[in-house]
């Protein structure tokens, strides 16, 4: 079994942080009432695209160090960053349902990232 | 708590089209090396035809993206439904044509990378179009099905192994994303 390197998992998590910030940048660029030209020349749009590009490169580097079926679901952590960022920046409501959802994603990502290491033999997996 | 059939279909199709993206990129990044690129560059010089194809491809891509923009901003586009409206369809066609032209040139570049980017672009456009017609509480659970598609494809095409712990983890992630969707509406 080839297994997935820890650095690849960390890279994917860093990448989700970058792409989530990029999404926040897009939201700032597409502020209500802004015209198409204003959006196209917005600093936020280009900053977002830049972050997205770096995220894309990081994802491809990460793919060299692990399995797609392990690394790809970890991208779901971006939902956590988006929820937290929109709570802190746009004062969007962080409901209890969302908090439970965030917790479920954390548990899921923890299980997935340890799934290669525990292998076929069942070990004690602290979550 | 509502979504039109059209938007549900659009979002689902977007996930299915987006699923090959990581598979293609995994194959691409596995064979990537700067040496290969430099060697390719040394052998290839751009003719006028190639340059025209690239420029045409980029222009078509840009037109498609600009046309999709009002949909992203949730502005009315002549007041038809998303499916009947010719503008988004033309934009998607324009993006496809742009990629087709870039693909022609990509003999020297890399078809795996182009394929991955193409899946990403088409699925994003369909996803944005689909998001207009429904609540996140209905659509987010559909969005998270992409993890299942990606894993199935990686077993089929990359020979990866799934185990029960991975499936349980993916189930947790899907539930989590769905709950965030429920919490958003």
CSV table of C-alpha atoms in Angstrom, one decimal:
chain,number,residue,atom,x,y,z
A,1,UNK,CA,0.0,0.0,0.0
A,2,UNK,CA,1.5,3.3,-1.1
A,3,UNK,CA,0.1,5.5,1.6
A,4,UNK,CA,-0.1,9.2,1.8
A,5,UNK,CA,2.7,11.4,3.2
A,6,UNK,CA,1.9,13.8,6.1
A,7,UNK,CA,3.4,16.7,4.2
A,8,UNK,CA,0.9,16.2,1.4
A,9,UNK,CA,-2.0,16.3,3.8
A,10,UNK,CA,-0.6,19.5,5.4
A,11,UNK,CA,-0.2,21.1,1.9
A,12,UNK,CA,-3.8,20.3,1.0
A,13,UNK,CA,-5.0,22.0,4.3
A,14,UNK,CA,-2.8,25.1,3.5
A,15,UNK,CA,-4.3,25.1,0.0
A,16,UNK,CA,-7.9,25.1,1.4
A,17,UNK,CA,-6.9,28.1,3.5
A,18,UNK,CA,-5.7,29.9,0.4
A,19,UNK,CA,-8.7,29.1,-1.8
A,20,UNK,CA,-11.1,30.0,1.0
A,21,UNK,CA,-9.4,33.4,1.3
A,22,UNK,CA,-9.7,33.7,-2.4
A,23,UNK,CA,-13.5,33.1,-2.2
A,24,UNK,CA,-13.7,35.9,0.4
A,25,UNK,CA,-11.7,38.1,-2.0
A,26,UNK,CA,-14.1,37.4,-4.8
A,27,UNK,CA,-17.0,38.3,-2.5
A,28,UNK,CA,-15.3,41.6,-1.7
A,29,UNK,CA,-14.6,42.2,-5.4
A,30,UNK,CA,-18.3,41.6,-6.4
A,31,UNK,CA,-19.7,44.0,-3.8
A,32,UNK,CA,-23.3,44.9,-4.6
A,33,UNK,CA,-23.6,47.8,-7.0
A,34,UNK,CA,-20.1,47.4,-8.5
A,35,UNK,CA,-20.1,47.4,-12.3
A,36,UNK,CA,-18.4,44.7,-14.4
A,37,UNK,CA,-15.5,47.0,-15.2
A,38,UNK,CA,-15.0,47.9,-11.5
A,39,UNK,CA,-15.0,44.2,-10.6
A,40,UNK,CA,-12.5,43.3,-13.4
A,41,UNK,CA,-10.1,46.0,-12.2
A,42,UNK,CA,-10.7,45.3,-8.5
A,43,UNK,CA,-7.6,44.5,-6.5
A,44,UNK,CA,-9.5,41.9,-4.6
A,45,UNK,CA,-10.3,39.9,-7.8
A,46,UNK,CA,-6.7,39.8,-8.8
A,47,UNK,CA,-5.5,39.0,-5.3
A,48,UNK,CA,-8.2,36.2,-5.2
A,49,UNK,CA,-7.0,34.8,-8.6
A,50,UNK,CA,-3.4,34.9,-7.4
A,51,UNK,CA,-4.2,33.0,-4.2
A,52,UNK,CA,-6.3,30.5,-6.3
A,53,UNK,CA,-3.3,29.9,-8.6
A,54,UNK,CA,-0.9,29.3,-5.7
A,55,UNK,CA,-3.5,26.9,-4.2
A,56,UNK,CA,-3.7,25.0,-7.6
A,57,UNK,CA,0.1,24.6,-7.6
A,58,UNK,CA,0.1,23.4,-4.0
A,59,UNK,CA,-2.6,20.9,-4.8
A,60,UNK,CA,-0.6,19.4,-7.6
A,61,UNK,CA,2.5,19.2,-5.5
A,62,UNK,CA,0.5,17.5,-2.8
A,63,UNK,CA,-0.9,14.9,-5.4
A,64,UNK,CA,2.7,13.8,-5.9
A,65,UNK,CA,2.9,12.7,-2.3
A,66,UNK,CA,-0.3,10.8,-1.8
A,67,UNK,CA,-3.5,9.2,-3.0
A,68,UNK,CA,-6.3,11.2,-4.6
A,69,UNK,CA,-8.9,9.2,-2.6
A,70,UNK,CA,-7.2,10.4,0.6
A,71,UNK,CA,-6.2,13.9,-0.3
A,72,UNK,CA,-9.3,15.1,-2.2
A,73,UNK,CA,-11.9,14.7,0.6
A,74,UNK,CA,-9.6,16.8,2.8
A,75,UNK,CA,-10.4,19.8,0.6
A,76,UNK,CA,-13.7,19.8,2.5
A,77,UNK,CA,-11.9,21.7,5.3
A,78,UNK,CA,-12.4,24.8,3.1
A,79,UNK,CA,-16.0,24.8,4.2
A,80,UNK,CA,-14.7,25.3,7.8
A,81,UNK,CA,-12.5,28.3,6.8
A,82,UNK,CA,-15.3,29.9,4.7
A,83,UNK,CA,-17.8,29.6,7.6
A,84,UNK,CA,-15.2,31.0,10.1
A,85,UNK,CA,-14.1,33.8,7.7
A,86,UNK,CA,-17.6,34.9,6.8
A,87,UNK,CA,-18.5,34.9,10.6
A,88,UNK,CA,-15.5,37.1,11.4
A,89,UNK,CA,-15.5,39.3,8.3
A,90,UNK,CA,-19.1,39.6,7.2
A,91,UNK,CA,-20.8,38.9,10.6
A,92,UNK,CA,-22.7,36.0,9.1
A,93,UNK,CA,-24.6,33.9,11.6
A,94,UNK,CA,-22.6,30.8,12.9
A,95,UNK,CA,-25.6,28.7,13.8
A,96,UNK,CA,-25.4,25.5,16.0
A,97,UNK,CA,-26.1,23.4,12.9
A,98,UNK,CA,-23.1,24.9,11.2
A,99,UNK,CA,-20.9,24.2,14.3
A,100,UNK,CA,-22.0,20.6,14.3
A,101,UNK,CA,-21.3,20.4,10.6
A,102,UNK,CA,-17.8,21.8,11.2
A,103,UNK,CA,-17.2,19.2,13.9
A,104,UNK,CA,-18.4,16.4,11.5
A,105,UNK,CA,-16.0,17.6,8.8
A,106,UNK,CA,-13.1,17.7,11.3
A,107,UNK,CA,-13.9,14.1,12.4
A,108,UNK,CA,-14.2,13.0,8.8
A,109,UNK,CA,-10.9,14.6,7.8
A,110,UNK,CA,-9.1,13.1,10.8
A,111,UNK,CA,-10.4,9.6,9.9
A,112,UNK,CA,-9.5,10.0,6.2
A,113,UNK,CA,-6.0,11.3,6.9
A,114,UNK,CA,-5.2,8.5,9.3
A,115,UNK,CA,-6.8,5.8,7.1
A,116,UNK,CA,-3.6,5.0,5.2
A,117,UNK,CA,-1.4,4.7,8.2
A,118,UNK,CA,-3.6,2.4,10.2
A,119,UNK,CA,-3.8,0.1,7.2
A,120,UNK,CA,-5.7,-3.1,7.2
A,121,UNK,CA,-4.9,-3.9,10.8
A,122,UNK,CA,-7.3,-2.1,13.1
A,123,UNK,CA,-5.5,0.1,15.5
A,124,UNK,CA,-6.6,2.4,18.3
A,125,UNK,CA,-7.4,5.6,16.4
A,126,UNK,CA,-7.7,8.6,18.6
A,127,UNK,CA,-10.0,11.1,16.9
B,1,UNK,CA,-35.9,24.7,1.6
B,2,UNK,CA,-36.6,24.5,-2.1
B,3,UNK,CA,-34.7,24.0,-5.3
B,4,UNK,CA,-35.9,23.7,-8.9
B,5,UNK,CA,-35.3,20.4,-10.7
B,6,UNK,CA,-33.1,22.3,-13.2
B,7,UNK,CA,-30.8,23.6,-10.5
B,8,UNK,CA,-30.6,20.2,-8.8
B,9,UNK,CA,-29.6,18.6,-12.1
B,10,UNK,CA,-27.1,21.4,-13.0
B,11,UNK,CA,-25.4,21.0,-9.6
B,12,UNK,CA,-25.3,17.2,-9.8
B,13,UNK,CA,-23.9,17.3,-13.4
B,14,UNK,CA,-21.4,19.9,-12.3
B,15,UNK,CA,-20.1,17.4,-9.6
B,16,UNK,CA,-19.9,14.5,-12.0
B,17,UNK,CA,-18.1,16.6,-14.6
B,18,UNK,CA,-15.7,18.0,-11.9
B,19,UNK,CA,-14.8,14.6,-10.6
B,20,UNK,CA,-12.2,13.6,-13.2
B,21,UNK,CA,-10.3,16.8,-12.5
B,22,UNK,CA,-8.2,15.5,-9.5
B,23,UNK,CA,-7.6,12.2,-11.4
B,24,UNK,CA,-6.2,14.0,-14.4
B,25,UNK,CA,-4.2,16.4,-12.3
B,26,UNK,CA,-2.8,13.5,-10.3
B,27,UNK,CA,-1.6,11.8,-13.5
B,28,UNK,CA,-0.2,15.2,-14.7
B,29,UNK,CA,1.6,16.1,-11.6
B,30,UNK,CA,3.1,12.6,-11.3
B,31,UNK,CA,4.9,13.1,-14.6
B,32,UNK,CA,5.8,16.7,-14.2
B,33,UNK,CA,9.3,17.9,-14.4
B,34,UNK,CA,10.9,21.3,-15.3
B,35,UNK,CA,13.4,19.5,-17.5
B,36,UNK,CA,10.7,18.2,-19.7
B,37,UNK,CA,9.1,21.6,-20.1
B,38,UNK,CA,12.4,23.2,-21.0
B,39,UNK,CA,13.1,20.5,-23.5
B,40,UNK,CA,9.7,21.0,-25.0
B,41,UNK,CA,10.2,24.7,-25.2
B,42,UNK,CA,13.5,24.2,-27.0
B,43,UNK,CA,11.9,22.1,-29.7
B,44,UNK,CA,8.8,24.1,-30.2
B,45,UNK,CA,8.6,27.5,-31.6
B,46,UNK,CA,5.2,29.2,-32.1
B,47,UNK,CA,4.0,29.7,-35.6
B,48,UNK,CA,1.5,32.4,-36.5
B,49,UNK,CA,-1.2,29.8,-36.8
B,50,UNK,CA,-0.4,28.5,-33.3
B,51,UNK,CA,-0.4,32.0,-31.9
B,52,UNK,CA,-3.7,32.7,-33.6
B,53,UNK,CA,-5.2,29.6,-32.1
B,54,UNK,CA,-4.0,30.5,-28.6
B,55,UNK,CA,-5.3,34.1,-28.9
B,56,UNK,CA,-8.6,32.9,-30.3
B,57,UNK,CA,-9.0,30.4,-27.5
B,58,UNK,CA,-8.2,33.0,-24.9
B,59,UNK,CA,-10.7,35.5,-26.4
B,60,UNK,CA,-13.5,32.9,-26.5
B,61,UNK,CA,-12.7,31.9,-22.9
B,62,UNK,CA,-12.8,35.6,-21.8
B,63,UNK,CA,-16.1,36.2,-23.6
B,64,UNK,CA,-17.6,33.1,-22.0
B,65,UNK,CA,-16.5,34.2,-18.5
B,66,UNK,CA,-17.7,37.8,-19.0
B,67,UNK,CA,-21.1,36.4,-20.2
B,68,UNK,CA,-21.4,34.2,-17.2
B,69,UNK,CA,-20.8,37.1,-14.9
B,70,UNK,CA,-24.3,38.4,-14.6
B,71,UNK,CA,-25.5,35.0,-13.6
B,72,UNK,CA,-22.9,34.9,-10.9
B,73,UNK,CA,-24.1,38.3,-9.7
B,74,UNK,CA,-27.7,37.0,-9.7
B,75,UNK,CA,-28.8,39.7,-12.2
B,76,UNK,CA,-31.7,38.8,-14.5
B,77,UNK,CA,-30.7,37.8,-18.0
B,78,UNK,CA,-33.7,38.5,-20.2
B,79,UNK,CA,-35.9,36.9,-17.6
B,80,UNK,CA,-36.0,33.3,-18.9
B,81,UNK,CA,-35.2,30.3,-16.9
B,82,UNK,CA,-31.5,29.2,-16.7
B,83,UNK,CA,-32.0,26.3,-19.1
B,84,UNK,CA,-34.1,28.2,-21.8
B,85,UNK,CA,-31.9,31.2,-21.7
B,86,UNK,CA,-29.5,31.2,-24.7
B,87,UNK,CA,-26.8,33.4,-23.0
B,88,UNK,CA,-25.4,30.9,-20.5
B,89,UNK,CA,-25.5,28.2,-23.1
B,90,UNK,CA,-23.7,30.4,-25.6
B,91,UNK,CA,-21.1,31.2,-22.8
B,92,UNK,CA,-20.6,27.5,-22.0
B,93,UNK,CA,-20.2,26.8,-25.7
B,94,UNK,CA,-17.7,29.7,-26.0
B,95,UNK,CA,-15.7,28.4,-23.1
B,96,UNK,CA,-15.7,24.9,-24.6
B,97,UNK,CA,-14.6,26.3,-28.0
B,98,UNK,CA,-11.9,28.3,-26.3
B,99,UNK,CA,-10.6,25.2,-24.6
B,100,UNK,CA,-10.8,23.2,-27.8
B,101,UNK,CA,-8.5,25.8,-29.5
B,102,UNK,CA,-6.1,25.7,-26.6
B,103,UNK,CA,-6.2,21.9,-26.7
B,104,UNK,CA,-5.2,21.9,-30.4
B,105,UNK,CA,-2.1,23.8,-29.4
B,106,UNK,CA,-1.4,21.7,-26.3
B,107,UNK,CA,0.4,18.9,-28.1
B,108,UNK,CA,3.5,20.8,-26.9
B,109,UNK,CA,1.9,21.5,-23.6
B,110,UNK,CA,0.1,18.9,-21.7
B,111,UNK,CA,-3.3,17.3,-22.4
B,112,UNK,CA,-3.8,16.0,-18.9
B,113,UNK,CA,-3.4,19.5,-17.4
B,114,UNK,CA,-5.7,20.9,-20.1
B,115,UNK,CA,-8.3,18.2,-19.5
B,116,UNK,CA,-8.2,18.8,-15.7
B,117,UNK,CA,-8.6,22.6,-16.1
B,118,UNK,CA,-11.4,22.0,-18.6
B,119,UNK,CA,-13.4,19.8,-16.2
B,120,UNK,CA,-12.8,22.4,-13.5
B,121,UNK,CA,-14.0,25.3,-15.7
B,122,UNK,CA,-17.2,23.6,-17.0
B,123,UNK,CA,-18.1,22.2,-13.6
B,124,UNK,CA,-17.7,25.7,-12.0
B,125,UNK,CA,-19.9,27.3,-14.7
B,126,UNK,CA,-22.6,24.7,-14.3
B,127,UNK,CA,-22.4,24.9,-10.5
B,128,UNK,CA,-22.7,28.7,-10.4
B,129,UNK,CA,-25.7,28.5,-12.9
B,130,UNK,CA,-27.3,25.8,-10.7
B,131,UNK,CA,-26.8,27.7,-7.4
B,132,UNK,CA,-29.2,30.5,-8.5
B,133,UNK,CA,-32.2,28.2,-8.5
B,134,UNK,CA,-32.0,26.6,-5.1
B,135,UNK,CA,-31.3,26.8,-1.4
B,136,UNK,CA,-27.9,25.7,-0.1
B,137,UNK,CA,-29.7,23.3,2.2
B,138,UNK,CA,-30.7,21.2,-0.8
B,139,UNK,CA,-27.7,21.8,-3.0
B,140,UNK,CA,-24.8,21.4,-0.5
B,141,UNK,CA,-25.5,17.7,0.1
B,142,UNK,CA,-25.4,17.2,-3.7
B,143,UNK,CA,-22.2,19.2,-3.9
B,144,UNK,CA,-20.5,16.8,-1.4
B,145,UNK,CA,-21.3,13.8,-3.5
B,146,UNK,CA,-18.2,14.7,-5.5
B,147,UNK,CA,-16.1,13.0,-2.9
B,148,UNK,CA,-17.8,9.7,-3.7
B,149,UNK,CA,-17.3,10.2,-7.5
B,150,UNK,CA,-13.7,11.1,-7.1
B,151,UNK,CA,-13.0,8.0,-4.9
B,152,UNK,CA,-14.7,5.7,-7.3
B,153,UNK,CA,-12.8,7.1,-10.2
B,154,UNK,CA,-9.5,6.9,-8.3
B,155,UNK,CA,-10.1,3.2,-7.6
B,156,UNK,CA,-11.0,2.6,-11.3
B,157,UNK,CA,-8.3,4.7,-13.0
B,158,UNK,CA,-5.5,5.1,-10.5
B,159,UNK,CA,-5.7,1.7,-8.8
B,160,UNK,CA,-6.1,3.1,-5.4
B,161,UNK,CA,-7.6,1.1,-2.5
B,162,UNK,CA,-10.4,2.2,-0.4
B,163,UNK,CA,-10.9,0.9,3.2
B,164,UNK,CA,-13.8,1.2,5.6
B,165,UNK,CA,-12.1,4.0,7.6
B,166,UNK,CA,-11.9,6.1,4.4
B,167,UNK,CA,-15.6,5.6,3.6
B,168,UNK,CA,-16.7,6.4,7.2
B,169,UNK,CA,-14.5,9.6,7.0
B,170,UNK,CA,-16.1,10.6,3.7
B,171,UNK,CA,-19.6,9.9,5.1
B,172,UNK,CA,-18.7,12.2,8.1
B,173,UNK,CA,-17.5,14.9,5.6
B,174,UNK,CA,-20.7,14.6,3.5
B,175,UNK,CA,-22.9,14.9,6.6
B,176,UNK,CA,-20.8,17.9,7.8
B,177,UNK,CA,-21.1,19.7,4.5
B,178,UNK,CA,-24.9,19.0,4.4
B,179,UNK,CA,-25.3,20.4,7.9
B,180,UNK,CA,-23.4,23.6,7.0
B,181,UNK,CA,-25.8,23.9,4.0
B,182,UNK,CA,-28.8,23.4,6.3
B,183,UNK,CA,-27.4,26.0,8.7
B,184,UNK,CA,-26.9,28.5,5.9
B,185,UNK,CA,-30.6,28.9,4.8
